[in-house]
mmCIF file of C-alpha atoms and ligand atoms in Angstrom:
data_model
loop_
_atom_site.group_PDB
_atom_site.id
_atom_site.type_symbol
_atom_site.label_atom_id
_atom_site.label_comp_id
_atom_site.label_asym_id
_atom_site.label_seq_id
_atom_site.Cartn_x
_atom_site.Cartn_y
_atom_site.Cartn_z
ATOM 1 C CA MET W 7 15.823 38.050 -41.388
ATOM 2 C CA SER W 8 14.867 41.518 -42.610
ATOM 3 C CA ASP W 9 12.402 43.915 -40.974
ATOM 4 C CA GLU W 10 9.306 44.053 -43.206
ATOM 5 C CA ALA W 11 8.018 47.321 -41.722
ATOM 6 C CA LEU W 12 11.344 49.035 -42.458
ATOM 7 C CA ARG W 13 11.331 47.649 -45.962
ATOM 8 C CA ASN W 14 7.790 48.841 -46.632
ATOM 9 C CA TYR W 15 8.494 52.284 -45.215
ATOM 10 C CA TYR W 16 11.414 52.797 -47.608
ATOM 11 C CA ARG W 17 9.494 51.345 -50.529
ATOM 12 C CA GLU W 18 6.755 53.928 -49.991
ATOM 13 C CA ARG W 19 9.312 56.676 -49.386
ATOM 14 C CA ALA W 20 11.448 56.043 -52.493
ATOM 15 C CA ALA W 21 10.064 58.911 -54.597
ATOM 16 C CA GLU W 22 10.534 61.478 -51.816
ATOM 17 C CA TYR W 23 13.679 60.006 -50.253
ATOM 18 C CA ASP W 24 16.139 62.483 -51.751
ATOM 19 C CA GLU W 25 14.501 65.410 -49.959
ATOM 20 C CA ILE W 26 16.811 64.734 -47.010
ATOM 21 C CA TYR W 27 19.720 65.682 -49.235
ATOM 22 C CA ARG W 28 18.244 69.146 -49.785
ATOM 23 C CA ARG W 29 18.110 70.213 -46.150
ATOM 24 C CA PRO W 30 20.037 73.525 -45.971
ATOM 25 C CA GLU W 31 21.782 72.825 -42.650
ATOM 26 C CA ARG W 32 23.299 69.586 -43.984
ATOM 27 C CA GLN W 33 24.817 70.930 -47.207
ATOM 28 C CA ALA W 34 28.368 71.618 -45.971
ATOM 29 C CA GLY W 35 28.652 68.206 -44.341
ATOM 30 C CA LEU W 36 27.315 66.506 -47.445
ATOM 31 C CA ARG W 37 29.822 68.247 -49.756
ATOM 32 C CA ALA W 38 32.700 67.140 -47.509
ATOM 33 C CA LEU W 39 31.547 63.503 -47.516
ATOM 34 C CA GLU W 40 30.884 63.541 -51.264
ATOM 35 C CA ALA W 41 34.538 64.440 -51.802
ATOM 36 C CA TRP W 42 36.023 62.205 -49.098
ATOM 37 C CA ILE W 43 34.125 58.926 -49.521
ATOM 38 C CA PRO W 44 35.059 58.209 -53.170
ATOM 39 C CA GLN W 45 38.750 58.813 -52.377
ATOM 40 C CA GLN W 46 38.693 56.042 -49.751
ATOM 41 C CA LEU W 47 37.211 53.586 -52.249
ATOM 42 C CA ALA W 48 39.117 54.611 -55.403
ATOM 43 C CA GLY W 49 40.176 51.749 -57.657
ATOM 44 C CA ARG W 50 38.215 49.193 -55.581
ATOM 45 C CA HIS W 51 35.433 46.778 -56.437
ATOM 46 C CA VAL W 52 32.827 48.144 -54.080
ATOM 47 C CA LEU W 53 29.838 46.334 -52.591
ATOM 48 C CA GLU W 54 27.219 48.839 -51.461
ATOM 49 C CA ILE W 55 24.615 47.792 -48.911
ATOM 50 C CA ALA W 56 21.108 49.309 -48.878
ATOM 51 C CA ALA W 57 22.108 51.684 -51.670
ATOM 52 C CA GLY W 58 18.651 53.222 -51.970
ATOM 53 C CA THR W 59 18.355 55.855 -54.702
ATOM 54 C CA GLY W 60 22.105 55.774 -55.333
ATOM 55 C CA TYR W 61 22.916 59.160 -53.859
ATOM 56 C CA TRP W 62 26.346 58.030 -52.571
ATOM 57 C CA SER W 63 26.858 55.505 -55.368
ATOM 58 C CA GLN W 64 26.860 58.297 -57.966
ATOM 59 C CA PHE W 65 30.026 59.743 -56.390
ATOM 60 C CA ILE W 66 31.697 56.422 -55.551
ATOM 61 C CA ALA W 67 31.179 55.149 -59.104
ATOM 62 C CA LEU W 68 33.322 57.982 -60.493
ATOM 63 C CA GLN W 69 36.454 56.648 -58.778
ATOM 64 C CA ALA W 70 35.788 52.949 -58.036
ATOM 65 C CA ALA W 71 36.829 50.127 -60.388
ATOM 66 C CA SER W 72 33.236 48.913 -60.093
ATOM 67 C CA ILE W 73 30.258 49.294 -57.782
ATOM 68 C CA THR W 74 27.510 46.800 -57.035
ATOM 69 C CA LEU W 75 24.447 48.507 -55.566
ATOM 70 C CA THR W 76 22.274 46.280 -53.434
ATOM 71 C CA ASP W 77 18.943 47.090 -51.838
ATOM 72 C CA LEU W 78 15.978 44.993 -50.778
ATOM 73 C CA ASN W 79 13.569 47.347 -52.555
ATOM 74 C CA LEU W 80 13.355 47.706 -56.328
ATOM 75 C CA GLU W 81 11.703 51.158 -56.167
ATOM 76 C CA PRO W 82 14.801 53.071 -54.956
ATOM 77 C CA LEU W 83 17.091 50.943 -57.142
ATOM 78 C CA ALA W 84 15.107 52.047 -60.197
ATOM 79 C CA ILE W 85 15.914 55.669 -59.326
ATOM 80 C CA ALA W 86 19.562 54.726 -58.793
ATOM 81 C CA ARG W 87 19.754 53.174 -62.270
ATOM 82 C CA ASP W 88 19.059 56.559 -63.855
ATOM 83 C CA ARG W 89 21.561 58.288 -61.646
ATOM 84 C CA VAL W 90 24.690 56.159 -61.407
ATOM 85 C CA GLN W 91 27.198 56.277 -64.246
ATOM 86 C CA GLY W 92 30.244 54.055 -64.679
ATOM 87 C CA ARG W 93 30.723 50.360 -64.009
ATOM 88 C CA ALA W 94 27.631 49.804 -61.881
ATOM 89 C CA VAL W 95 25.657 46.646 -61.230
ATOM 90 C CA PHE W 96 22.236 46.668 -59.513
ATOM 91 C CA VAL W 97 21.139 43.737 -57.381
ATOM 92 C CA GLN W 98 18.033 43.256 -55.257
ATOM 93 C CA ALA W 99 19.543 41.806 -52.098
ATOM 94 C CA ASP W 100 18.813 41.625 -48.399
ATOM 95 C CA ALA W 101 21.538 43.110 -46.216
ATOM 96 C CA TRP W 102 20.956 40.155 -43.882
ATOM 97 C CA ALA W 103 21.519 37.516 -46.563
ATOM 98 C CA LEU W 104 23.987 38.876 -49.073
ATOM 99 C CA PRO W 105 24.212 36.382 -51.955
ATOM 100 C CA GLU W 106 27.578 34.756 -52.529
ATOM 101 C CA ALA W 107 26.767 34.696 -56.240
ATOM 102 C CA MET W 108 27.322 38.456 -56.498
ATOM 103 C CA GLY W 109 31.030 37.720 -56.534
ATOM 104 C CA SER W 110 33.889 38.946 -54.401
ATOM 105 C CA PHE W 111 34.638 42.549 -53.468
ATOM 106 C CA ASP W 112 37.572 44.433 -51.989
ATOM 107 C CA ALA W 113 35.626 47.304 -50.401
ATOM 108 C CA ALA W 114 32.195 48.014 -48.977
ATOM 109 C CA PHE W 115 30.054 51.049 -48.304
ATOM 110 C CA ALA W 116 26.773 51.532 -46.418
ATOM 111 C CA GLY W 117 25.143 54.952 -46.109
ATOM 112 C CA PHE W 118 22.495 55.565 -43.440
ATOM 113 C CA TRP W 119 21.963 51.833 -42.976
ATOM 114 C CA PHE W 120 23.818 50.967 -39.790
ATOM 115 C CA SER W 121 21.457 53.202 -37.796
ATOM 116 C CA HIS W 122 18.630 50.818 -38.783
ATOM 117 C CA VAL W 123 20.470 47.741 -37.500
ATOM 118 C CA PRO W 124 19.144 46.624 -34.092
ATOM 119 C CA LEU W 125 21.749 46.769 -31.333
ATOM 120 C CA ALA W 126 21.572 43.011 -30.834
ATOM 121 C CA ARG W 127 22.293 42.358 -34.517
ATOM 122 C CA ARG W 128 25.183 44.747 -35.186
ATOM 123 C CA ARG W 129 27.894 42.110 -35.057
ATOM 124 C CA GLU W 130 25.794 39.723 -37.156
ATOM 125 C CA PHE W 131 25.550 42.417 -39.829
ATOM 126 C CA ILE W 132 29.307 43.124 -39.758
ATOM 127 C CA ALA W 133 30.154 39.407 -39.945
ATOM 128 C CA GLY W 134 27.744 38.855 -42.846
ATOM 129 C CA LEU W 135 29.164 41.794 -44.766
ATOM 130 C CA ASN W 136 32.769 40.765 -44.107
ATOM 131 C CA ALA W 137 31.990 37.317 -45.517
ATOM 132 C CA ARG W 138 31.494 38.900 -48.959
ATOM 133 C CA LEU W 139 34.805 40.778 -48.844
ATOM 134 C CA ALA W 140 38.454 39.941 -49.477
ATOM 135 C CA PRO W 141 40.942 40.217 -46.577
ATOM 136 C CA ASP W 142 42.144 43.778 -45.872
ATOM 137 C CA SER W 143 39.121 45.375 -47.526
ATOM 138 C CA PRO W 144 38.087 48.834 -46.339
ATOM 139 C CA VAL W 145 34.505 49.063 -45.081
ATOM 140 C CA LEU W 146 33.010 52.531 -44.833
ATOM 141 C CA LEU W 147 29.854 53.245 -42.856
ATOM 142 C CA ILE W 148 28.314 56.709 -42.663
ATOM 143 C CA ASP W 149 25.239 57.853 -40.841
ATOM 144 C CA ASN W 150 23.409 60.620 -39.011
ATOM 145 C CA ARG W 151 24.276 62.124 -35.667
ATOM 146 C CA TYR W 152 21.334 63.138 -33.539
ATOM 147 C CA VAL W 153 21.002 66.918 -33.834
ATOM 148 C CA GLU W 154 18.277 68.642 -31.835
ATOM 149 C CA GLY W 155 16.007 70.637 -34.133
ATOM 150 C CA SER W 156 17.174 68.820 -37.280
ATOM 151 C CA SER W 157 16.764 65.116 -36.516
ATOM 152 C CA THR W 158 13.354 63.512 -36.135
ATOM 153 C CA PRO W 159 12.840 63.211 -32.360
ATOM 154 C CA ILE W 160 13.326 59.827 -30.710
ATOM 155 C CA ALA W 161 9.834 58.739 -29.709
ATOM 156 C CA GLU W 162 10.783 55.684 -27.724
ATOM 157 C CA ARG W 163 13.636 53.547 -26.487
ATOM 158 C CA ASP W 164 12.612 49.893 -26.122
ATOM 159 C CA ASP W 165 13.786 47.246 -23.643
ATOM 160 C CA ALA W 166 16.544 46.118 -26.018
ATOM 161 C CA GLY W 167 17.925 49.684 -26.059
ATOM 162 C CA ASP W 168 16.887 50.408 -29.658
ATOM 163 C CA CYS W 169 15.504 53.848 -30.468
ATOM 164 C CA TRP W 170 12.367 54.418 -32.543
ATOM 165 C CA GLN W 171 11.144 57.436 -34.497
ATOM 166 C CA LEU W 172 7.688 58.256 -35.850
ATOM 167 C CA ARG W 173 8.107 59.367 -39.430
ATOM 168 C CA ASN W 174 5.498 60.930 -41.704
ATOM 169 C CA LEU W 175 5.290 60.534 -45.465
ATOM 170 C CA SER W 176 3.624 62.951 -47.878
ATOM 171 C CA ASP W 177 0.604 60.626 -48.293
ATOM 172 C CA GLY W 178 -0.199 61.223 -44.620
ATOM 173 C CA SER W 179 0.956 57.819 -43.413
ATOM 174 C CA GLN W 180 2.999 57.498 -40.227
ATOM 175 C CA HIS W 181 5.689 54.871 -39.713
ATOM 176 C CA ARG W 182 7.509 53.640 -36.590
ATOM 177 C CA VAL W 183 11.129 53.286 -37.651
ATOM 178 C CA LEU W 184 14.089 51.895 -35.714
ATOM 179 C CA LYS W 185 16.881 54.483 -35.788
ATOM 180 C CA ASN W 186 19.932 54.291 -33.541
ATOM 181 C CA PHE W 187 22.680 56.843 -33.068
ATOM 182 C CA PRO W 188 25.810 54.867 -32.169
ATOM 183 C CA ASP W 189 28.822 56.613 -30.694
ATOM 184 C CA GLU W 190 32.464 55.733 -31.329
ATOM 185 C CA THR W 191 32.614 53.190 -28.488
ATOM 186 C CA GLU W 192 29.596 51.312 -29.810
ATOM 187 C CA LEU W 193 31.047 51.216 -33.319
ATOM 188 C CA ARG W 194 34.350 49.868 -32.024
ATOM 189 C CA GLU W 195 32.495 47.213 -30.035
ATOM 190 C CA ALA W 196 30.576 46.190 -33.149
ATOM 191 C CA ILE W 197 33.792 45.323 -35.012
ATOM 192 C CA GLU W 198 35.823 43.906 -32.111
ATOM 193 C CA GLY W 199 37.478 40.735 -33.386
ATOM 194 C CA LEU W 200 35.796 41.234 -36.776
ATOM 195 C CA GLY W 201 37.584 44.282 -38.141
ATOM 196 C CA GLU W 202 40.800 46.238 -37.707
ATOM 197 C CA ALA W 203 42.131 49.777 -37.725
ATOM 198 C CA GLY W 204 38.803 51.495 -37.127
ATOM 199 C CA VAL W 205 38.760 55.233 -37.755
ATOM 200 C CA TYR W 206 35.833 57.329 -36.526
ATOM 201 C CA ARG W 207 35.170 60.837 -37.851
ATOM 202 C CA VAL W 208 32.406 63.307 -37.126
ATOM 203 C CA SER W 209 30.995 66.498 -38.542
ATOM 204 C CA GLU W 210 28.011 68.384 -37.175
ATOM 205 C CA HIS W 211 25.356 66.162 -38.746
ATOM 206 C CA PHE W 212 27.181 62.994 -39.748
ATOM 207 C CA TRP W 213 29.556 60.321 -38.514
ATOM 208 C CA SER W 214 31.735 57.980 -40.542
ATOM 209 C CA PHE W 215 33.485 54.837 -39.442
ATOM 210 C CA MET W 216 36.005 53.005 -41.581
ATOM 211 C CA TYR W 217 37.603 49.680 -40.704
ATOM 212 C CA PHE W 218 39.431 46.938 -42.581
ATOM 213 C CA THR W 219 38.465 43.284 -42.772
ATOM 214 C CA PRO W 220 41.084 41.076 -41.118
ATOM 215 C CA GLY W 221 44.159 40.218 -43.187
ATOM 216 C CA ILE W 222 45.160 36.655 -44.005
HETATM 217 C C1 LIG G 310 18.083 55.122 -45.063
HETATM 218 S S1 LIG G 310 17.924 54.386 -46.654
HETATM 219 C C2 LIG G 310 19.587 54.564 -47.211
HETATM 220 C C3 LIG G 310 19.694 54.700 -48.698
HETATM 221 C C4 LIG G 310 21.075 55.081 -49.214
HETATM 222 N N1 LIG G 310 22.099 54.208 -48.712
HETATM 223 C C5 LIG G 310 21.427 56.509 -48.874
HETATM 224 O O1 LIG G 310 22.329 56.707 -48.050
HETATM 225 O O2 LIG G 310 20.832 57.435 -49.442
HETATM 226 C C6 LIG G 310 17.794 52.726 -46.244
HETATM 227 C C7 LIG G 310 17.632 51.768 -47.417
HETATM 228 O O3 LIG G 310 17.610 50.444 -46.892
HETATM 229 C C8 LIG G 310 16.789 49.666 -47.732
HETATM 230 N N2 LIG G 310 16.461 48.460 -46.979
HETATM 231 C C9 LIG G 310 15.556 48.268 -46.002
HETATM 232 N N3 LIG G 310 15.670 47.031 -45.492
HETATM 233 C C10 LIG G 310 16.683 46.436 -46.174
HETATM 234 C C11 LIG G 310 17.303 45.165 -46.086
HETATM 235 N N4 LIG G 310 16.900 44.245 -45.215
HETATM 236 N N5 LIG G 310 18.331 44.893 -46.917
HETATM 237 C C12 LIG G 310 18.749 45.812 -47.832
HETATM 238 N N6 LIG G 310 18.210 47.028 -47.936
HETATM 239 C C13 LIG G 310 17.197 47.339 -47.126
HETATM 240 C C14 LIG G 310 15.641 50.578 -48.078
HETATM 241 O O4 LIG G 310 14.981 50.167 -49.248
HETATM 242 C C15 LIG G 310 16.383 51.917 -48.254
HETATM 243 O O5 LIG G 310 16.732 52.129 -49.603
#
């Protein structure tokens, strides 16, 4: 089941979402990922989870055989449609119930999504994603590291261990958003028995984690 508050927050944020990609301190890290990510997915049929406004899809699409952008919200997907060139398909889909009818894929990507997955549901998410992928498919997750002075402060850690931020939108509304900052150990635990050959990389502001779905 999806989190309605998270969905609504991103629906309302769609028009201003890309501002995060203009933050000066993140530019070097972004350029490095923009070059590196498409190389890992080149020639693949890529399933993208929670694709949002298609920021990463625009780069992946240049080298992938195809890309299917999924998101629960239509508002960011509409922005992505204008942005993503190449063999791209746009599907409104819940990351927690990925439709089998979308077809089969041999790679997956999720940008800034895993941080919104509750600790208790991480393995459920990985298993659900893997179910849509062929054996030996690369899965690439990227997300934020917590950086003092740049990241929105963590307002609260609940009994389940999940972190929450209070985020403001330009209309003056404030939203309580689940945002975790997993380390390498946590990511490896999330794929234990579900994925192989995990590789964790970090830069100042971002982490990436790539694993492969089990072979036959
Ligand atoms: C942090 S944004 C990431 C957008 C994009 N991947 C990026 O890196 O720029 C999170 C996205 O998750 C979407 N979302 C929220 N709940 C979802 C769900 N249950 N399933 C799929 N997408 C969801 C939001 O609409 C939003 O576009």
